[in-house]
PDB file of C-alpha atoms in Angstrom:
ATOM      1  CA  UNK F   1     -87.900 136.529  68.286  1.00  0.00           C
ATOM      2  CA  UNK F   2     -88.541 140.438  67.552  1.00  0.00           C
ATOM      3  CA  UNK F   3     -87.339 140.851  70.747  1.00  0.00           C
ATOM      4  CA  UNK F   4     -84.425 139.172  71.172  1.00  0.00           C
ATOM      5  CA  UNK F   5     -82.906 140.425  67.839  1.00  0.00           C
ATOM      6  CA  UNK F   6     -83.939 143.930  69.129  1.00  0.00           C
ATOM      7  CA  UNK F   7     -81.403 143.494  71.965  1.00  0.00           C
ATOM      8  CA  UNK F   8     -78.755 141.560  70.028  1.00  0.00           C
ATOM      9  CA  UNK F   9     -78.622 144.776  67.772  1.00  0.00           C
ATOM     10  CA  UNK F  10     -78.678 147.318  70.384  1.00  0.00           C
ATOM     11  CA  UNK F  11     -75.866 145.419  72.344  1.00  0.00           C
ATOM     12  CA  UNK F  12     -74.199 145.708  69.185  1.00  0.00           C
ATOM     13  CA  UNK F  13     -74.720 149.291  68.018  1.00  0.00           C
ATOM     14  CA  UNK F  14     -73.773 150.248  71.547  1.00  0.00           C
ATOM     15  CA  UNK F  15     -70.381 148.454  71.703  1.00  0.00           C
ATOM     16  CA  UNK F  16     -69.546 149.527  67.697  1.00  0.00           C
ATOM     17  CA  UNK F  17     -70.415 153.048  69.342  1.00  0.00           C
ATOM     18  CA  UNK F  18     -67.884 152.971  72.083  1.00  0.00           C
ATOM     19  CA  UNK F  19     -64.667 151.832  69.687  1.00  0.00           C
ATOM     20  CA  UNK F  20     -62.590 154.863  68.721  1.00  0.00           C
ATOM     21  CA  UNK F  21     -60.149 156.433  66.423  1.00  0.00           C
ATOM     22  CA  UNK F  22     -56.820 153.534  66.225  1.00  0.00           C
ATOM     23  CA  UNK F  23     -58.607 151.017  68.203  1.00  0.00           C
ATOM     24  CA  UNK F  24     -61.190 150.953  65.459  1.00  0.00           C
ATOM     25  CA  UNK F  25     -59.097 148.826  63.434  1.00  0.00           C
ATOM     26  CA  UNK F  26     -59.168 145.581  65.690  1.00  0.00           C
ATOM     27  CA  UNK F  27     -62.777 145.930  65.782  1.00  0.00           C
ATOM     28  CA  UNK F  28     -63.687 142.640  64.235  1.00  0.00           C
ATOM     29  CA  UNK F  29     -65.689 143.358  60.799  1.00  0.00           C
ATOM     30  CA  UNK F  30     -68.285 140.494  62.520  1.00  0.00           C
ATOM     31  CA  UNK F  31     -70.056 143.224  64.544  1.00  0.00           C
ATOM     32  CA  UNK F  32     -70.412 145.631  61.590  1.00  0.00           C
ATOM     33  CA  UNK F  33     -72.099 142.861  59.604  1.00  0.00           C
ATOM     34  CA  UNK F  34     -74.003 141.092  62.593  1.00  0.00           C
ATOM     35  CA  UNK F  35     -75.832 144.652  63.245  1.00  0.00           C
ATOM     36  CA  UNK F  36     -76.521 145.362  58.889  1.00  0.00           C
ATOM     37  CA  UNK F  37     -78.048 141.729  58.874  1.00  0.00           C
ATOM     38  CA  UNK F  38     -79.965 141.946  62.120  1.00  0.00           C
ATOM     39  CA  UNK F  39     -81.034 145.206  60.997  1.00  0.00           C
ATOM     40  CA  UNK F  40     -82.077 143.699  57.625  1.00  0.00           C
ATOM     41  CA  UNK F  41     -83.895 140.573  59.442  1.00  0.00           C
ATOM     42  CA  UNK F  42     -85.866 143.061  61.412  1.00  0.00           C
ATOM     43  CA  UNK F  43     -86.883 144.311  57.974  1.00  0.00           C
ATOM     44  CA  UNK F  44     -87.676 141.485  56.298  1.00  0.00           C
ATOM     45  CA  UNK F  45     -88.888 138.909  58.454  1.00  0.00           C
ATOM     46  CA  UNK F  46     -91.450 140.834  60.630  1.00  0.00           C
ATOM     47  CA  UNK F  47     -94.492 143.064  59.647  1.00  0.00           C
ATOM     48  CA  UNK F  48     -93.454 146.820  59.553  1.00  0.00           C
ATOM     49  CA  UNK F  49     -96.351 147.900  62.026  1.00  0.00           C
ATOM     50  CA  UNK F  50     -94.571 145.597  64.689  1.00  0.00           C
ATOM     51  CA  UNK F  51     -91.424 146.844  64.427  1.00  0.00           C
ATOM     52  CA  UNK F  52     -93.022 150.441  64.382  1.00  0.00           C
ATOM     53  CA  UNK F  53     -94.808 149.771  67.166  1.00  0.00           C
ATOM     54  CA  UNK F  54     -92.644 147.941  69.504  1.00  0.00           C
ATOM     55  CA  UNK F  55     -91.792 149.546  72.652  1.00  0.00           C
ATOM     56  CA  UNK F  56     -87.884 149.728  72.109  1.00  0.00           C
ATOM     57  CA  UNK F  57     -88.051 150.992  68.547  1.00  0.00           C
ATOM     58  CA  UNK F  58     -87.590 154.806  69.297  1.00  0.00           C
ATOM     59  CA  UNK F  59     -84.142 154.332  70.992  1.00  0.00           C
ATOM     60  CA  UNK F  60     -83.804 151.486  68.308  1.00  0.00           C
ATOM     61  CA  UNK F  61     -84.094 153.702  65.932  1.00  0.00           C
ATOM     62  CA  UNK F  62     -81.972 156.749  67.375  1.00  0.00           C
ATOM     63  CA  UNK F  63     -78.793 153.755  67.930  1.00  0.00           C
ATOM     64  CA  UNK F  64     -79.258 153.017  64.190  1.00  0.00           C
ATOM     65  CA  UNK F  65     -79.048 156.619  63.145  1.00  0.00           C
ATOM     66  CA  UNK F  66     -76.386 157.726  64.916  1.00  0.00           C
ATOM     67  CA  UNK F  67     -74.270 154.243  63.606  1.00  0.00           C
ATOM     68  CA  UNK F  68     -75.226 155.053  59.729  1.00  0.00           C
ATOM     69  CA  UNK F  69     -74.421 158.589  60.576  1.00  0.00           C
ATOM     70  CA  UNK F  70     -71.115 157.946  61.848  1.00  0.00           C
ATOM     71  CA  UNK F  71     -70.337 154.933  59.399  1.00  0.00           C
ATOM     72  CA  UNK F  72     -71.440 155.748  55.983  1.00  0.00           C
ATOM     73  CA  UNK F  73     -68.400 156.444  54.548  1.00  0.00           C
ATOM     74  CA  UNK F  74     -65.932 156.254  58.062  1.00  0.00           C
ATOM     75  CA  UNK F  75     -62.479 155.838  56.143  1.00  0.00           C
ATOM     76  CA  UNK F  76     -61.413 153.907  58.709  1.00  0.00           C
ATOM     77  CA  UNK F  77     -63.656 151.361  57.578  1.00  0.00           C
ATOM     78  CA  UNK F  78     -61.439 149.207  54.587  1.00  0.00           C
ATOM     79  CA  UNK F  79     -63.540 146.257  53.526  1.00  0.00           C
ATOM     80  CA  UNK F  80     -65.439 147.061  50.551  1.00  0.00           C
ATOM     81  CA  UNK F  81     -68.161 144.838  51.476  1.00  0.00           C
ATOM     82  CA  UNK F  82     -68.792 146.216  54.785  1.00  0.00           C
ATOM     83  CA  UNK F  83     -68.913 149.453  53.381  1.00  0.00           C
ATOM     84  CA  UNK F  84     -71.282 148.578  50.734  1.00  0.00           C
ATOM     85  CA  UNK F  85     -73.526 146.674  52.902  1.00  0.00           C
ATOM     86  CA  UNK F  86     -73.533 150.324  55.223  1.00  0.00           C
ATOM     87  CA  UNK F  87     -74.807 151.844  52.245  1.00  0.00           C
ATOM     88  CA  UNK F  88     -77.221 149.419  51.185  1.00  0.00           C
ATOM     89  CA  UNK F  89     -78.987 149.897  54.365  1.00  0.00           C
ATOM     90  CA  UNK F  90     -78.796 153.356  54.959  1.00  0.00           C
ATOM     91  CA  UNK F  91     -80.840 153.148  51.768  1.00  0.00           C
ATOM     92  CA  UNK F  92     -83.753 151.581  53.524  1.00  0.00           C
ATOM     93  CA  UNK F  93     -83.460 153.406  56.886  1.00  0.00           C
ATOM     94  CA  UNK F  94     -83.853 156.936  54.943  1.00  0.00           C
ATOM     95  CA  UNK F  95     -86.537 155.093  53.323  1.00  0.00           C
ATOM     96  CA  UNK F  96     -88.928 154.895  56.483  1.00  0.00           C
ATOM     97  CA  UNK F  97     -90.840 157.991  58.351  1.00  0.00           C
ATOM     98  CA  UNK F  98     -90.132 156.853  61.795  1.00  0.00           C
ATOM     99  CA  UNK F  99     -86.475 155.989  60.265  1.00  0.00           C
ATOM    100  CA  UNK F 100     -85.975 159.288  58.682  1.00  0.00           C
ATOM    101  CA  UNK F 101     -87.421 161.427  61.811  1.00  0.00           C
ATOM    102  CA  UNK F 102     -84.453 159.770  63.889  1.00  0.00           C
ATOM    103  CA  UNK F 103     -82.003 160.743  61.473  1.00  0.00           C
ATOM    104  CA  UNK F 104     -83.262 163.527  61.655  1.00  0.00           C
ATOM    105  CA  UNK F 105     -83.736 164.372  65.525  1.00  0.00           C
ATOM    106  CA  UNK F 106     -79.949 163.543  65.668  1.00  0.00           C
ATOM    107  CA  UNK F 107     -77.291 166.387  66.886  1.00  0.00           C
ATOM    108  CA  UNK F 108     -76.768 169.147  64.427  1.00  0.00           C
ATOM    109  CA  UNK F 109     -72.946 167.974  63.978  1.00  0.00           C
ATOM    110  CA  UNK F 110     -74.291 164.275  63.413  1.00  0.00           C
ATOM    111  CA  UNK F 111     -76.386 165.497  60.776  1.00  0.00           C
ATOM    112  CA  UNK F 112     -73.615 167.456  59.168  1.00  0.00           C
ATOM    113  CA  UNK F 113     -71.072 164.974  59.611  1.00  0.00           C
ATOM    114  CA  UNK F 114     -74.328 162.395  57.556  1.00  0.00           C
ATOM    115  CA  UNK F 115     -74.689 164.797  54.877  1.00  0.00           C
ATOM    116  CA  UNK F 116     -70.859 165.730  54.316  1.00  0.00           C
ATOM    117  CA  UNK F 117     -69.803 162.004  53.999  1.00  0.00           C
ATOM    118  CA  UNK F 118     -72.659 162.034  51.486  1.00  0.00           C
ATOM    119  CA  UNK F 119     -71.243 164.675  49.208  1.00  0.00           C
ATOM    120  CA  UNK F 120     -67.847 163.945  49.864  1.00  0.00           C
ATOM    121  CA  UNK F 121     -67.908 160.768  48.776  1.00  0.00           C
ATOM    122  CA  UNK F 122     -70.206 160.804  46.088  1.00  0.00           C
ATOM    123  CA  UNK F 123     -67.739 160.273  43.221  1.00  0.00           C
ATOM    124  CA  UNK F 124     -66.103 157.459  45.352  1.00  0.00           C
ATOM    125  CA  UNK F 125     -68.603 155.715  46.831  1.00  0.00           C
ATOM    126  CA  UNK F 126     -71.216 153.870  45.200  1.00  0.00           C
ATOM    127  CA  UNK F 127     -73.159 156.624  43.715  1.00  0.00           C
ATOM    128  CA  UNK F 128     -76.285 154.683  43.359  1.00  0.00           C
ATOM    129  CA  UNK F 129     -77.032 154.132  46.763  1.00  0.00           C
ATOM    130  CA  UNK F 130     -75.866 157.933  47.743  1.00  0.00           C
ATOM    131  CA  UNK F 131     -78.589 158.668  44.531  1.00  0.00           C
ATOM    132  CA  UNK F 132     -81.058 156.981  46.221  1.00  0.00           C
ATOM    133  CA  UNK F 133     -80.567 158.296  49.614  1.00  0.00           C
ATOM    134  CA  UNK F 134     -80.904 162.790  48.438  1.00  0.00           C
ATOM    135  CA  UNK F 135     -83.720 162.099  46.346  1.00  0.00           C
ATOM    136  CA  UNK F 136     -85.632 160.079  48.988  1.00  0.00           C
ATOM    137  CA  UNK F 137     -84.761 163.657  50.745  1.00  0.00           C
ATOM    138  CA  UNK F 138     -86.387 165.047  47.613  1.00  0.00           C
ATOM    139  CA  UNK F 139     -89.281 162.970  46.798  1.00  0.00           C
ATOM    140  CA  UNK F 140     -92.743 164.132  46.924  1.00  0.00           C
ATOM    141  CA  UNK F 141     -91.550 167.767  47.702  1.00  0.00           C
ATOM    142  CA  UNK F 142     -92.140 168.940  44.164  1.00  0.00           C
ATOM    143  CA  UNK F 143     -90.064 166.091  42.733  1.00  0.00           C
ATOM    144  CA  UNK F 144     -90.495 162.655  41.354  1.00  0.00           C
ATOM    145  CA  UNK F 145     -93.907 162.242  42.469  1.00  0.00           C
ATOM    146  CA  UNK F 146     -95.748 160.207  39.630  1.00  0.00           C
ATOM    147  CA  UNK F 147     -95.720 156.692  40.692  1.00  0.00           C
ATOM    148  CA  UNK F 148     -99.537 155.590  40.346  1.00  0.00           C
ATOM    149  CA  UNK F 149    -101.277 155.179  43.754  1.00  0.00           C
ATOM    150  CA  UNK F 150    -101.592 151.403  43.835  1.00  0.00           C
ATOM    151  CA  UNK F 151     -97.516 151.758  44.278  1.00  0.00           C
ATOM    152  CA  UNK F 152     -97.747 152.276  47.864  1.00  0.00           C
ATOM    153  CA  UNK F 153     -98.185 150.578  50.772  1.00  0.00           C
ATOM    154  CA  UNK F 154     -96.578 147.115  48.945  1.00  0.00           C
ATOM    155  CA  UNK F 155     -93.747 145.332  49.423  1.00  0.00           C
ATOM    156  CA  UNK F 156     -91.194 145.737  46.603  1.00  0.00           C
ATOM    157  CA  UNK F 157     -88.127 144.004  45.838  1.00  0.00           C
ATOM    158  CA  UNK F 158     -85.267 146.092  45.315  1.00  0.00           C
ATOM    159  CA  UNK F 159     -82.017 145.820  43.254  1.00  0.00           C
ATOM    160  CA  UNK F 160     -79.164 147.514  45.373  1.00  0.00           C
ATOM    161  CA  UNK F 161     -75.906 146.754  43.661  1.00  0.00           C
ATOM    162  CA  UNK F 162     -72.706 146.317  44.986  1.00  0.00           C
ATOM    163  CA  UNK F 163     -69.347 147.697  44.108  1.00  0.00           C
ATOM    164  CA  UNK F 164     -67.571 144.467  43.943  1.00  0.00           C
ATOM    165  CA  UNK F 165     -69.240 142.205  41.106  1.00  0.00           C
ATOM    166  CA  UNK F 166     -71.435 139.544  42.515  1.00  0.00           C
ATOM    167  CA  UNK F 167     -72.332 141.570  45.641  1.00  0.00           C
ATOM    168  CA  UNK F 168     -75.595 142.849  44.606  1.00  0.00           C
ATOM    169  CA  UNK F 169     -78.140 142.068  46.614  1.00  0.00           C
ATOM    170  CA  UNK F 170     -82.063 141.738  46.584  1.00  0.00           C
ATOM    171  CA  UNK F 171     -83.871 143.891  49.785  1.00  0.00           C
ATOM    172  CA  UNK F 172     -88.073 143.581  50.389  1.00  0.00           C
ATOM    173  CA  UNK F 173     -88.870 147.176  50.658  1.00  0.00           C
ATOM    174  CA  UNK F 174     -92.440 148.627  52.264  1.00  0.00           C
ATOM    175  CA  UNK F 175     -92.692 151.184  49.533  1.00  0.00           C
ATOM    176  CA  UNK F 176     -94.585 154.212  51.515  1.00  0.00           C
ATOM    177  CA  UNK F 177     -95.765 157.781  49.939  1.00  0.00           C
ATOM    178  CA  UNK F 178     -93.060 160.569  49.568  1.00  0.00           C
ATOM    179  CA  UNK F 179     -91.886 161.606  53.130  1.00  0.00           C
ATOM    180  CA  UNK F 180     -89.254 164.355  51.997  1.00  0.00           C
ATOM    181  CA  UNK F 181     -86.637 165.754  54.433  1.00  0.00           C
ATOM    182  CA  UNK F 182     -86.677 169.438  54.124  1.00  0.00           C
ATOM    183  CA  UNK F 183     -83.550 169.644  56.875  1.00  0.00           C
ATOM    184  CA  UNK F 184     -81.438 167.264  54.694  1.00  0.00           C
ATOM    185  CA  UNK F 185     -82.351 169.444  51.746  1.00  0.00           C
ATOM    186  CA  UNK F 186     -81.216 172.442  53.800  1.00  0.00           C
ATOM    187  CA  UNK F 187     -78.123 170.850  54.713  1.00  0.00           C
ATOM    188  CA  UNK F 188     -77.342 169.705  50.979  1.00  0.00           C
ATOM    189  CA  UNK F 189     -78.038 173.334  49.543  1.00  0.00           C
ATOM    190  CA  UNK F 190     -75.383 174.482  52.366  1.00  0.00           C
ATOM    191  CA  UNK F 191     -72.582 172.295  51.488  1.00  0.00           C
ATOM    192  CA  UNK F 192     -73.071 172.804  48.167  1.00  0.00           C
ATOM    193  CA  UNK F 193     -73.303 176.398  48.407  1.00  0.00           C
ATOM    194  CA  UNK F 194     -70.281 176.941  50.759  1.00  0.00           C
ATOM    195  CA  UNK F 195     -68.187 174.920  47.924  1.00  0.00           C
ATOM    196  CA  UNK F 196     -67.668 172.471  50.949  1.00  0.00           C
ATOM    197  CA  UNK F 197     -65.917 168.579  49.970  1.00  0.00           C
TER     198      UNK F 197
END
């Protein structure tokens, strides 16, 4: 089942990937959710050292970055809930080493483009999930590091709410130890300091 949801996604991410600029808009919002929810299954409904482990989760993994990279606040997307539901799990993919690294390992203008739609949009978007996102770039690197040991390595459920009322939704997180992102810090500090958005 891993499997098959594995390529289902990747077909997915790699036809969302290939739409551009005007043609965007006939783009049927079906794919955008069909890729969150697989994403979210994959999550969820399998242990987190299979997914880890499974031969197609590197490239996995670098599809899913560059999509929440190039989605997580694309203006060109106008359904609230999609965009929520892009926020709600780029939540949980910053929230993940192997995750994170991708994000990461992406092109420098990729991981501009990430950060600037992040501090752009901060007073539009919903600021909770864009909250959780910089200090999961923060945590552990001399900040909000006193959760008691027995914490970690547990499954948690978390509240992410939604900007429409009613679309709030429950997500089983694998709460690991503080992995900060000292590049996304660098890039905040830069767009902050240039006065940038």
């Amino acid at each position: 089942r891993m499997n098959d949801i594995i390529w289902m996604l990747r077909t997915l991410l790699r036809s969302v990937d290939v739409v551009e600029d005007a043609a965007f808009y006939f783009m049927p919002e079906f794919y955008m959710m069909a890729i969150l929810n697989m994403y979210r299954a994959l999550q969820e409904c399998f242990p987190q050292k299979a997914l880890m482990r499974h031969r197609q989760a590197p490239a996995l993994f670098r599809e899913l970055a560059h999509f929440f990279a190039k989605h997580i606040c694309n203006p060109l997307i106008k359904s609230i809930d999609v965009k929520d539901h892009i926020l709600q799990s780029s939540v949980i993919f910053v929230n993940y080493p192997q995750t994170l690294q991708a994000l990461e390992r992406l092109p420098e203008i990729d991981c501009g483009n990430f950060m600037s739609s992040i501090v752009a949009n901060y007073s539009k978007a919903n600021y909770v999930h864009l909250s959780r996102m910089l200090i999961r770039f923060w945590k552990g690197h001399g900040f909000a590091y006193r959760d008691p040991p027995e914490y970690y390595n547990k499954r948690h459920e978390v509240l992410l709410p939604g900007v429409l009322a009613g679309t709030a939704m429950y997500m089983s997180v694998y709460e690991i130890e503080p992995n900060p992102s000292v590049k996304y810090q660098n890039l905040f500090s830069t767009f902050l300091a240039k006065g940038e958005n």
